Amino acid sequence: MEITALDGEAEKMVTDCNNIKAKVLTAALPYIQKYTGRTVVIKYGGNAMIHQELKKAVMSDIILLSLVGIHVVLVHGGGPEISGMLKKLDIPSRFIDGLRYTDEETAEVVQMVLAGKTNKDLVSLIGQLGGKAIGLCGIDGGMIKAKKIQGDYGYVGEITEINTEPITQAIQSGYIPVIATVGTDCQGQTYNINADTAAAEIAAALKAENIITLTDIRGLMRDISNENSLIPVVKIDEVETLINDGIISGGMIPKVKSLKKSVLSGVEKAVMIDGRIVHSILIEMFSDEGVGTMFIK
């Protein structure tokens, strides 16, 4: 059959596309080899949880990491869904220093939404996309032990102990652990645990290779109104100065302090990335450039 100019152009486009795919896969190979058999903790929240297409992209990234032999642990919050349920129940939402004030009534809603709806929705989506996940919360197996945090925050918990056994058993059985961040004390009191804090503590306890926090901005910004003011690398001894200068403020404080703690606890790499970017997890994991802000010693 005679090949026309158009057919030849189309054939070249297909060849170029295949070459690009091959280069991408080849470039990713060293990173896959580096992380295979290692543990990566991903803290999931923000816009990436709200928009369905972003949610699918994040879950697809996590499934891919799992399929190439990386032990992914997904730790999630659920702030927007909790706020939505509280509004339906006519319970006010209040935040202090970036933490949700949690009275007894709010604590019940947090447990119901996080461990019930949000957690199981994520497990279901991973299953729909071809992955294997199991939903856990900090209460299961005594995974997250906590006590009341100092200050007037209500039933917001400070983690006293992480029992990694439920997590490692899930991984060994071929499942992606999906963890909702509620915990209990010895008397059975339920506490709302900040998801960033929980992710950092879990990463440290698992001796994870990497912790990735998804946010709604490019990373840590010197000027929150200017997306070009991204700070690509932060040394952890600079964190307190950045807080005092107001560059790290509000809900960013627990995020950054948690990443700092994970680095001090021996986690090899701690990064904050933009969850609004489709496949930002893969870009971060499988390239030298990465995205967002990296925290180092």
PDB file of C-alpha atoms in Angstrom:
ATOM      1  CA  MET A   1       0.000   0.000   0.000  1.00  0.00           C
ATOM      2  CA  GLU A   2       1.298   3.411  -0.907  1.00  0.00           C
ATOM      3  CA  ILE A   3       2.013   5.580   2.142  1.00  0.00           C
ATOM      4  CA  THR A   4       0.900   9.160   1.690  1.00  0.00           C
ATOM      5  CA  ALA A   5       2.663  12.186   3.196  1.00  0.00           C
ATOM      6  CA  LEU A   6      -0.033  12.374   5.844  1.00  0.00           C
ATOM      7  CA  ASP A   7       0.427   8.689   6.705  1.00  0.00           C
ATOM      8  CA  GLY A   8       4.165   9.247   6.959  1.00  0.00           C
ATOM      9  CA  GLU A   9       3.675  12.240   9.245  1.00  0.00           C
ATOM     10  CA  ALA A  10       1.275  10.260  11.432  1.00  0.00           C
ATOM     11  CA  GLU A  11       3.730   7.361  11.596  1.00  0.00           C
ATOM     12  CA  LYS A  12       6.515   9.758  12.668  1.00  0.00           C
ATOM     13  CA  MET A  13       4.290  11.194  15.394  1.00  0.00           C
ATOM     14  CA  VAL A  14       3.585   7.693  16.723  1.00  0.00           C
ATOM     15  CA  THR A  15       7.306   6.852  16.650  1.00  0.00           C
ATOM     16  CA  ASP A  16       8.205  10.110  18.433  1.00  0.00           C
ATOM     17  CA  CYS A  17       5.518   9.456  21.040  1.00  0.00           C
ATOM     18  CA  ASN A  18       6.834   5.940  21.652  1.00  0.00           C
ATOM     19  CA  ASN A  19      10.388   7.274  21.935  1.00  0.00           C
ATOM     20  CA  ILE A  20       9.272   9.810  24.538  1.00  0.00           C
ATOM     21  CA  LYS A  21       7.515   7.062  26.511  1.00  0.00           C
ATOM     22  CA  ALA A  22      10.633   4.903  26.357  1.00  0.00           C
ATOM     23  CA  LYS A  23      12.841   7.799  27.540  1.00  0.00           C
ATOM     24  CA  VAL A  24      10.482   8.521  30.438  1.00  0.00           C
ATOM     25  CA  LEU A  25      10.484   4.892  31.543  1.00  0.00           C
ATOM     26  CA  THR A  26      14.259   4.624  31.142  1.00  0.00           C
ATOM     27  CA  ALA A  27      14.790   7.808  33.171  1.00  0.00           C
ATOM     28  CA  ALA A  28      12.509   6.473  35.924  1.00  0.00           C
ATOM     29  CA  LEU A  29      14.351   3.135  36.225  1.00  0.00           C
ATOM     30  CA  PRO A  30      17.155   4.264  38.610  1.00  0.00           C
ATOM     31  CA  TYR A  31      14.594   5.786  40.957  1.00  0.00           C
ATOM     32  CA  ILE A  32      12.436   2.665  40.859  1.00  0.00           C
ATOM     33  CA  GLN A  33      15.519   0.584  41.701  1.00  0.00           C
ATOM     34  CA  LYS A  34      16.382   2.952  44.557  1.00  0.00           C
ATOM     35  CA  TYR A  35      12.940   2.826  46.172  1.00  0.00           C
ATOM     36  CA  THR A  36      11.933  -0.793  45.524  1.00  0.00           C
ATOM     37  CA  GLY A  37      11.407  -2.499  48.857  1.00  0.00           C
ATOM     38  CA  ARG A  38      11.578   0.830  50.713  1.00  0.00           C
ATOM     39  CA  THR A  39       8.756   2.585  52.541  1.00  0.00           C
ATOM     40  CA  VAL A  40       7.315   5.909  51.425  1.00  0.00           C
ATOM     41  CA  VAL A  41       4.704   7.723  53.522  1.00  0.00           C
ATOM     42  CA  ILE A  42       2.339  10.030  51.642  1.00  0.00           C
ATOM     43  CA  LYS A  43       0.228  12.534  53.569  1.00  0.00           C
ATOM     44  CA  TYR A  44      -2.872  13.220  51.515  1.00  0.00           C
ATOM     45  CA  GLY A  45      -5.122  16.248  51.893  1.00  0.00           C
ATOM     46  CA  GLY A  46      -6.242  19.548  50.425  1.00  0.00           C
ATOM     47  CA  ASN A  47      -7.559  20.079  46.896  1.00  0.00           C
ATOM     48  CA  ALA A  48      -6.198  16.711  45.794  1.00  0.00           C
ATOM     49  CA  MET A  49      -8.900  15.172  48.020  1.00  0.00           C
ATOM     50  CA  ILE A  50     -11.736  17.363  46.779  1.00  0.00           C
ATOM     51  CA  HIS A  51     -11.483  17.223  42.982  1.00  0.00           C
ATOM     52  CA  GLN A  52     -12.317  13.826  41.536  1.00  0.00           C
ATOM     53  CA  GLU A  53      -9.794  13.892  38.679  1.00  0.00           C
ATOM     54  CA  LEU A  54      -6.956  14.899  41.023  1.00  0.00           C
ATOM     55  CA  LYS A  55      -8.070  12.211  43.462  1.00  0.00           C
ATOM     56  CA  LYS A  56      -7.921   9.583  40.707  1.00  0.00           C
ATOM     57  CA  ALA A  57      -4.482  10.808  39.613  1.00  0.00           C
ATOM     58  CA  VAL A  58      -3.113  10.587  43.176  1.00  0.00           C
ATOM     59  CA  MET A  59      -4.525   7.095  43.695  1.00  0.00           C
ATOM     60  CA  SER A  60      -3.181   5.987  40.303  1.00  0.00           C
ATOM     61  CA  ASP A  61       0.285   7.267  41.278  1.00  0.00           C
ATOM     62  CA  ILE A  62       0.105   5.355  44.558  1.00  0.00           C
ATOM     63  CA  ILE A  63      -0.974   2.153  42.805  1.00  0.00           C
ATOM     64  CA  LEU A  64       1.908   2.489  40.328  1.00  0.00           C
ATOM     65  CA  LEU A  65       4.420   2.953  43.156  1.00  0.00           C
ATOM     66  CA  SER A  66       3.028  -0.138  44.837  1.00  0.00           C
ATOM     67  CA  LEU A  67       3.164  -2.217  41.654  1.00  0.00           C
ATOM     68  CA  VAL A  68       6.890  -1.479  41.186  1.00  0.00           C
ATOM     69  CA  GLY A  69       7.628  -2.731  44.687  1.00  0.00           C
ATOM     70  CA  ILE A  70       7.547   0.464  46.748  1.00  0.00           C
ATOM     71  CA  HIS A  71       5.825   0.131  50.133  1.00  0.00           C
ATOM     72  CA  VAL A  72       3.398   3.045  50.119  1.00  0.00           C
ATOM     73  CA  VAL A  73       1.628   4.116  53.306  1.00  0.00           C
ATOM     74  CA  LEU A  74      -1.165   6.620  52.710  1.00  0.00           C
ATOM     75  CA  VAL A  75      -2.037   8.859  55.670  1.00  0.00           C
ATOM     76  CA  HIS A  76      -5.006  11.133  55.135  1.00  0.00           C
ATOM     77  CA  GLY A  77      -6.868  13.974  56.706  1.00  0.00           C
ATOM     78  CA  GLY A  78     -10.325  15.105  55.730  1.00  0.00           C
ATOM     79  CA  GLY A  79     -10.706  18.699  56.814  1.00  0.00           C
ATOM     80  CA  PRO A  80     -13.197  19.793  54.118  1.00  0.00           C
ATOM     81  CA  GLU A  81     -15.428  16.749  54.674  1.00  0.00           C
ATOM     82  CA  ILE A  82     -15.328  17.217  58.457  1.00  0.00           C
ATOM     83  CA  SER A  83     -16.195  20.909  58.064  1.00  0.00           C
ATOM     84  CA  GLY A  84     -19.027  20.000  55.700  1.00  0.00           C
ATOM     85  CA  MET A  85     -20.509  17.493  58.129  1.00  0.00           C
ATOM     86  CA  LEU A  86     -20.171  19.887  61.066  1.00  0.00           C
ATOM     87  CA  LYS A  87     -22.008  22.543  59.043  1.00  0.00           C
ATOM     88  CA  LYS A  88     -24.830  20.098  58.285  1.00  0.00           C
ATOM     89  CA  LEU A  89     -25.094  19.363  62.006  1.00  0.00           C
ATOM     90  CA  ASP A  90     -24.965  23.090  62.841  1.00  0.00           C
ATOM     91  CA  ILE A  91     -21.742  22.659  64.835  1.00  0.00           C
ATOM     92  CA  PRO A  92     -19.281  25.578  64.404  1.00  0.00           C
ATOM     93  CA  SER A  93     -15.737  24.961  63.126  1.00  0.00           C
ATOM     94  CA  ARG A  94     -12.951  26.737  64.962  1.00  0.00           C
ATOM     95  CA  PHE A  95      -9.181  26.643  64.398  1.00  0.00           C
ATOM     96  CA  ILE A  96      -6.388  27.589  66.789  1.00  0.00           C
ATOM     97  CA  ASP A  97      -2.790  27.759  65.499  1.00  0.00           C
ATOM     98  CA  GLY A  98      -3.815  25.715  62.460  1.00  0.00           C
ATOM     99  CA  LEU A  99      -5.420  22.949  64.571  1.00  0.00           C
ATOM    100  CA  ARG A 100      -9.147  22.225  64.667  1.00  0.00           C
ATOM    101  CA  TYR A 101     -10.648  22.870  68.107  1.00  0.00           C
ATOM    102  CA  THR A 102     -12.265  19.545  68.976  1.00  0.00           C
ATOM    103  CA  ASP A 103     -14.912  19.369  71.682  1.00  0.00           C
ATOM    104  CA  GLU A 104     -16.605  16.068  72.545  1.00  0.00           C
ATOM    105  CA  GLU A 105     -19.281  16.474  69.886  1.00  0.00           C
ATOM    106  CA  THR A 106     -16.727  17.387  67.218  1.00  0.00           C
ATOM    107  CA  ALA A 107     -14.529  14.425  68.196  1.00  0.00           C
ATOM    108  CA  GLU A 108     -17.421  12.060  67.416  1.00  0.00           C
ATOM    109  CA  VAL A 109     -17.916  13.687  64.011  1.00  0.00           C
ATOM    110  CA  VAL A 110     -14.175  13.519  63.238  1.00  0.00           C
ATOM    111  CA  GLN A 111     -14.090   9.790  63.991  1.00  0.00           C
ATOM    112  CA  MET A 112     -17.246   9.137  61.962  1.00  0.00           C
ATOM    113  CA  VAL A 113     -16.088  11.105  58.911  1.00  0.00           C
ATOM    114  CA  LEU A 114     -12.393  10.170  58.858  1.00  0.00           C
ATOM    115  CA  ALA A 115     -12.520   6.512  59.854  1.00  0.00           C
ATOM    116  CA  GLY A 116     -15.897   5.877  58.255  1.00  0.00           C
ATOM    117  CA  LYS A 117     -16.619   7.793  55.080  1.00  0.00           C
ATOM    118  CA  THR A 118     -13.307   9.336  53.935  1.00  0.00           C
ATOM    119  CA  ASN A 119     -11.162   6.293  54.663  1.00  0.00           C
ATOM    120  CA  LYS A 120     -13.488   3.805  53.002  1.00  0.00           C
ATOM    121  CA  ASP A 121     -14.055   6.054  49.984  1.00  0.00           C
ATOM    122  CA  LEU A 122     -10.288   6.087  49.355  1.00  0.00           C
ATOM    123  CA  VAL A 123      -9.978   2.320  49.793  1.00  0.00           C
ATOM    124  CA  SER A 124     -12.867   1.840  47.375  1.00  0.00           C
ATOM    125  CA  LEU A 125     -11.329   4.166  44.766  1.00  0.00           C
ATOM    126  CA  ILE A 126      -7.975   2.370  44.917  1.00  0.00           C
ATOM    127  CA  GLY A 127      -9.827  -0.896  44.347  1.00  0.00           C
ATOM    128  CA  GLN A 128     -11.747   0.539  41.392  1.00  0.00           C
ATOM    129  CA  LEU A 129      -8.459   1.629  39.815  1.00  0.00           C
ATOM    130  CA  GLY A 130      -6.917  -1.826  40.136  1.00  0.00           C
ATOM    131  CA  GLY A 131      -5.001  -1.515  43.414  1.00  0.00           C
ATOM    132  CA  LYS A 132      -5.253  -3.353  46.721  1.00  0.00           C
ATOM    133  CA  ALA A 133      -5.806  -1.262  49.831  1.00  0.00           C
ATOM    134  CA  ILE A 134      -6.970  -1.789  53.371  1.00  0.00           C
ATOM    135  CA  GLY A 135      -8.473   0.947  55.524  1.00  0.00           C
ATOM    136  CA  LEU A 136      -7.133   1.496  59.023  1.00  0.00           C
ATOM    137  CA  CYS A 137      -7.433   4.163  61.666  1.00  0.00           C
ATOM    138  CA  GLY A 138      -5.230   4.912  64.647  1.00  0.00           C
ATOM    139  CA  ILE A 139      -7.621   3.049  66.940  1.00  0.00           C
ATOM    140  CA  ASP A 140      -7.106  -0.259  65.082  1.00  0.00           C
ATOM    141  CA  GLY A 141      -4.624  -2.487  66.871  1.00  0.00           C
ATOM    142  CA  GLY A 142      -3.679   0.404  69.137  1.00  0.00           C
ATOM    143  CA  MET A 143      -1.792   1.916  66.215  1.00  0.00           C
ATOM    144  CA  ILE A 144      -1.843   5.534  67.434  1.00  0.00           C
ATOM    145  CA  LYS A 145      -1.688   6.099  71.182  1.00  0.00           C
ATOM    146  CA  ALA A 146      -2.256   9.669  72.234  1.00  0.00           C
ATOM    147  CA  LYS A 147      -2.800  12.072  75.085  1.00  0.00           C
ATOM    148  CA  LYS A 148      -4.460  15.459  75.228  1.00  0.00           C
ATOM    149  CA  ILE A 149      -2.255  18.115  73.689  1.00  0.00           C
ATOM    150  CA  GLN A 150      -1.243  21.016  75.910  1.00  0.00           C
ATOM    151  CA  GLY A 151      -3.347  24.143  75.463  1.00  0.00           C
ATOM    152  CA  ASP A 152      -7.008  24.843  74.857  1.00  0.00           C
ATOM    153  CA  TYR A 153      -7.645  22.654  71.813  1.00  0.00           C
ATOM    154  CA  GLY A 154     -10.213  20.250  73.247  1.00  0.00           C
ATOM    155  CA  TYR A 155      -9.723  16.612  72.278  1.00  0.00           C
ATOM    156  CA  VAL A 156      -6.782  17.186  69.965  1.00  0.00           C
ATOM    157  CA  GLY A 157      -4.203  14.525  70.608  1.00  0.00           C
ATOM    158  CA  GLU A 158      -0.452  14.457  70.960  1.00  0.00           C
ATOM    159  CA  ILE A 159       0.992  11.127  69.835  1.00  0.00           C
ATOM    160  CA  THR A 160       2.727   9.130  72.553  1.00  0.00           C
ATOM    161  CA  GLU A 161       3.338   5.887  70.656  1.00  0.00           C
ATOM    162  CA  ILE A 162       3.013   4.346  67.197  1.00  0.00           C
ATOM    163  CA  ASN A 163       2.424   0.614  66.935  1.00  0.00           C
ATOM    164  CA  THR A 164       3.622  -0.241  63.420  1.00  0.00           C
ATOM    165  CA  GLU A 165       2.467  -3.874  63.469  1.00  0.00           C
ATOM    166  CA  PRO A 166      -0.942  -3.296  61.775  1.00  0.00           C
ATOM    167  CA  ILE A 167       0.807  -1.256  59.066  1.00  0.00           C
ATOM    168  CA  THR A 168       3.616  -3.722  58.374  1.00  0.00           C
ATOM    169  CA  GLN A 169       1.216  -6.671  58.354  1.00  0.00           C
ATOM    170  CA  ALA A 170      -0.907  -4.912  55.724  1.00  0.00           C
ATOM    171  CA  ILE A 171       2.179  -4.220  53.583  1.00  0.00           C
ATOM    172  CA  GLN A 172       3.446  -7.794  53.928  1.00  0.00           C
ATOM    173  CA  SER A 173       0.025  -9.040  52.806  1.00  0.00           C
ATOM    174  CA  GLY A 174       0.265  -6.956  49.634  1.00  0.00           C
ATOM    175  CA  TYR A 175      -2.067  -4.131  50.661  1.00  0.00           C
ATOM    176  CA  ILE A 176      -1.622  -0.367  50.624  1.00  0.00           C
ATOM    177  CA  PRO A 177      -2.430   0.806  54.180  1.00  0.00           C
ATOM    178  CA  VAL A 178      -4.791   3.800  54.130  1.00  0.00           C
ATOM    179  CA  ILE A 179      -4.719   5.413  57.572  1.00  0.00           C
ATOM    180  CA  ALA A 180      -7.234   7.792  59.152  1.00  0.00           C
ATOM    181  CA  THR A 181      -5.666   9.896  61.878  1.00  0.00           C
ATOM    182  CA  VAL A 182      -7.666   9.384  65.041  1.00  0.00           C
ATOM    183  CA  GLY A 183      -6.096   7.895  68.152  1.00  0.00           C
ATOM    184  CA  THR A 184      -6.953   6.844  71.689  1.00  0.00           C
ATOM    185  CA  ASP A 185      -5.480   6.950  75.167  1.00  0.00           C
ATOM    186  CA  CYS A 186      -5.365   4.104  77.713  1.00  0.00           C
ATOM    187  CA  GLN A 187      -8.887   4.981  78.903  1.00  0.00           C
ATOM    188  CA  GLY A 188     -10.318   4.725  75.378  1.00  0.00           C
ATOM    189  CA  GLN A 189     -10.802   8.462  74.860  1.00  0.00           C
ATOM    190  CA  THR A 190     -10.724   9.298  71.143  1.00  0.00           C
ATOM    191  CA  TYR A 191      -8.501  12.143  69.948  1.00  0.00           C
ATOM    192  CA  ASN A 192      -8.356  14.083  66.714  1.00  0.00           C
ATOM    193  CA  ILE A 193      -4.754  13.828  65.477  1.00  0.00           C
ATOM    194  CA  ASN A 194      -3.354  16.349  63.013  1.00  0.00           C
ATOM    195  CA  ALA A 195      -2.712  14.356  59.825  1.00  0.00           C
ATOM    196  CA  ASP A 196       0.650  16.019  59.124  1.00  0.00           C
ATOM    197  CA  THR A 197       1.841  15.179  62.625  1.00  0.00           C
ATOM    198  CA  ALA A 198       0.597  11.597  62.358  1.00  0.00           C
ATOM    199  CA  ALA A 199       2.255  11.089  58.963  1.00  0.00           C
ATOM    200  CA  ALA A 200       5.610  12.289  60.329  1.00  0.00           C
ATOM    201  CA  GLU A 201       5.384  10.048  63.405  1.00  0.00           C
ATOM    202  CA  ILE A 202       4.396   7.047  61.293  1.00  0.00           C
ATOM    203  CA  ALA A 203       7.243   7.721  58.833  1.00  0.00           C
ATOM    204  CA  ALA A 204       9.744   7.889  61.694  1.00  0.00           C
ATOM    205  CA  ALA A 205       8.405   4.713  63.330  1.00  0.00           C
ATOM    206  CA  LEU A 206       8.558   2.813  60.029  1.00  0.00           C
ATOM    207  CA  LYS A 207      12.044   4.190  59.254  1.00  0.00           C
ATOM    208  CA  ALA A 208      10.629   5.368  55.941  1.00  0.00           C
ATOM    209  CA  GLU A 209      12.869   6.412  53.081  1.00  0.00           C
ATOM    210  CA  ASN A 210      10.687   9.348  52.184  1.00  0.00           C
ATOM    211  CA  ILE A 211       7.703  11.377  53.367  1.00  0.00           C
ATOM    212  CA  ILE A 212       5.677  13.429  50.900  1.00  0.00           C
ATOM    213  CA  THR A 213       3.074  15.971  52.002  1.00  0.00           C
ATOM    214  CA  LEU A 214       0.528  17.164  49.446  1.00  0.00           C
ATOM    215  CA  THR A 215      -0.557  20.792  49.801  1.00  0.00           C
ATOM    216  CA  ASP A 216      -2.703  23.331  47.946  1.00  0.00           C
ATOM    217  CA  ILE A 217       0.236  25.547  46.982  1.00  0.00           C
ATOM    218  CA  ARG A 218       3.557  24.987  45.202  1.00  0.00           C
ATOM    219  CA  GLY A 219       5.355  24.384  48.498  1.00  0.00           C
ATOM    220  CA  LEU A 220       6.703  26.755  51.111  1.00  0.00           C
ATOM    221  CA  MET A 221       6.393  30.282  49.716  1.00  0.00           C
ATOM    222  CA  ARG A 222       8.381  33.315  50.870  1.00  0.00           C
ATOM    223  CA  ASP A 223       5.361  35.400  49.824  1.00  0.00           C
ATOM    224  CA  ILE A 224       2.082  33.464  49.862  1.00  0.00           C
ATOM    225  CA  SER A 225       0.599  35.806  47.234  1.00  0.00           C
ATOM    226  CA  ASN A 226       3.487  35.214  44.803  1.00  0.00           C
ATOM    227  CA  GLU A 227       3.759  31.689  43.361  1.00  0.00           C
ATOM    228  CA  ASN A 228       7.210  32.530  42.022  1.00  0.00           C
ATOM    229  CA  SER A 229       8.540  32.906  45.574  1.00  0.00           C
ATOM    230  CA  LEU A 230       8.869  29.165  46.163  1.00  0.00           C
ATOM    231  CA  ILE A 231      11.641  28.165  48.577  1.00  0.00           C
ATOM    232  CA  PRO A 232      12.958  24.928  46.999  1.00  0.00           C
ATOM    233  CA  VAL A 233      15.157  23.805  49.914  1.00  0.00           C
ATOM    234  CA  VAL A 234      14.868  24.547  53.632  1.00  0.00           C
ATOM    235  CA  LYS A 235      17.414  23.523  56.254  1.00  0.00           C
ATOM    236  CA  ILE A 236      15.586  22.412  59.372  1.00  0.00           C
ATOM    237  CA  ASP A 237      17.559  24.817  61.580  1.00  0.00           C
ATOM    238  CA  GLU A 238      15.954  27.654  59.550  1.00  0.00           C
ATOM    239  CA  VAL A 239      12.399  26.639  60.439  1.00  0.00           C
ATOM    240  CA  GLU A 240      12.026  28.605  63.690  1.00  0.00           C
ATOM    241  CA  THR A 241      13.348  31.786  62.040  1.00  0.00           C
ATOM    242  CA  LEU A 242      10.854  31.369  59.195  1.00  0.00           C
ATOM    243  CA  ILE A 243       8.049  30.960  61.743  1.00  0.00           C
ATOM    244  CA  ASN A 244       9.161  34.042  63.677  1.00  0.00           C
ATOM    245  CA  ASP A 245       9.328  36.020  60.422  1.00  0.00           C
ATOM    246  CA  GLY A 246       5.754  35.006  59.571  1.00  0.00           C
ATOM    247  CA  ILE A 247       6.753  33.138  56.404  1.00  0.00           C
ATOM    248  CA  ILE A 248       5.511  29.921  58.007  1.00  0.00           C
ATOM    249  CA  SER A 249       2.152  30.629  59.644  1.00  0.00           C
ATOM    250  CA  GLY A 250      -1.308  29.210  60.359  1.00  0.00           C
ATOM    251  CA  GLY A 251      -1.924  25.698  59.060  1.00  0.00           C
ATOM    252  CA  MET A 252       1.563  25.628  57.520  1.00  0.00           C
ATOM    253  CA  ILE A 253       3.153  25.516  60.998  1.00  0.00           C
ATOM    254  CA  PRO A 254       2.145  21.935  61.894  1.00  0.00           C
ATOM    255  CA  LYS A 255       3.001  20.787  58.353  1.00  0.00           C
ATOM    256  CA  VAL A 256       6.530  22.178  58.466  1.00  0.00           C
ATOM    257  CA  LYS A 257       7.193  21.203  62.083  1.00  0.00           C
ATOM    258  CA  SER A 258       6.120  17.650  61.252  1.00  0.00           C
ATOM    259  CA  LEU A 259       8.464  17.447  58.272  1.00  0.00           C
ATOM    260  CA  LYS A 260      11.262  18.848  60.425  1.00  0.00           C
ATOM    261  CA  LYS A 261      10.629  16.181  63.056  1.00  0.00           C
ATOM    262  CA  SER A 262      10.636  13.407  60.458  1.00  0.00           C
ATOM    263  CA  VAL A 263      14.063  14.531  59.199  1.00  0.00           C
ATOM    264  CA  LEU A 264      15.420  14.688  62.754  1.00  0.00           C
ATOM    265  CA  SER A 265      14.022  11.180  63.308  1.00  0.00           C
ATOM    266  CA  GLY A 266      16.032   9.768  60.407  1.00  0.00           C
ATOM    267  CA  VAL A 267      13.652   9.911  57.439  1.00  0.00           C
ATOM    268  CA  GLU A 268      15.938  10.282  54.431  1.00  0.00           C
ATOM    269  CA  LYS A 269      13.874  12.806  52.483  1.00  0.00           C
ATOM    270  CA  ALA A 270      10.962  15.075  53.460  1.00  0.00           C
ATOM    271  CA  VAL A 271       9.142  17.106  50.820  1.00  0.00           C
ATOM    272  CA  MET A 272       6.080  19.298  50.477  1.00  0.00           C
ATOM    273  CA  ILE A 273       4.574  19.276  46.987  1.00  0.00           C
ATOM    274  CA  ASP A 274       1.663  20.815  45.105  1.00  0.00           C
ATOM    275  CA  GLY A 275      -1.218  18.348  45.083  1.00  0.00           C
ATOM    276  CA  ARG A 276      -2.952  20.403  42.387  1.00  0.00           C
ATOM    277  CA  ILE A 277      -0.391  19.213  39.816  1.00  0.00           C
ATOM    278  CA  VAL A 278      -1.497  15.994  38.159  1.00  0.00           C
ATOM    279  CA  HIS A 279       0.972  13.151  38.909  1.00  0.00           C
ATOM    280  CA  SER A 280       3.083  15.404  41.139  1.00  0.00           C
ATOM    281  CA  ILE A 281       3.989  12.351  43.252  1.00  0.00           C
ATOM    282  CA  LEU A 282       5.573  10.599  40.257  1.00  0.00           C
ATOM    283  CA  ILE A 283       7.407  13.769  39.227  1.00  0.00           C
ATOM    284  CA  GLU A 284       8.808  14.077  42.756  1.00  0.00           C
ATOM    285  CA  MET A 285       9.739  10.405  43.096  1.00  0.00           C
ATOM    286  CA  PHE A 286      11.135   9.711  39.638  1.00  0.00           C
ATOM    287  CA  SER A 287      13.107  12.817  38.665  1.00  0.00           C
ATOM    288  CA  ASP A 288      16.089  14.840  39.880  1.00  0.00           C
ATOM    289  CA  GLU A 289      14.196  18.110  39.625  1.00  0.00           C
ATOM    290  CA  GLY A 290      11.257  17.142  41.816  1.00  0.00           C
ATOM    291  CA  VAL A 291       8.609  19.685  42.736  1.00  0.00           C
ATOM    292  CA  GLY A 292       7.870  21.748  45.811  1.00  0.00           C
ATOM    293  CA  THR A 293      10.052  22.262  48.895  1.00  0.00           C
ATOM    294  CA  MET A 294      12.530  19.765  50.321  1.00  0.00           C
ATOM    295  CA  PHE A 295      13.541  19.817  53.997  1.00  0.00           C
ATOM    296  CA  ILE A 296      17.074  18.738  54.846  1.00  0.00           C
ATOM    297  CA  LYS A 297      19.499  18.751  57.778  1.00  0.00           C
TER     298      LYS A 297
END
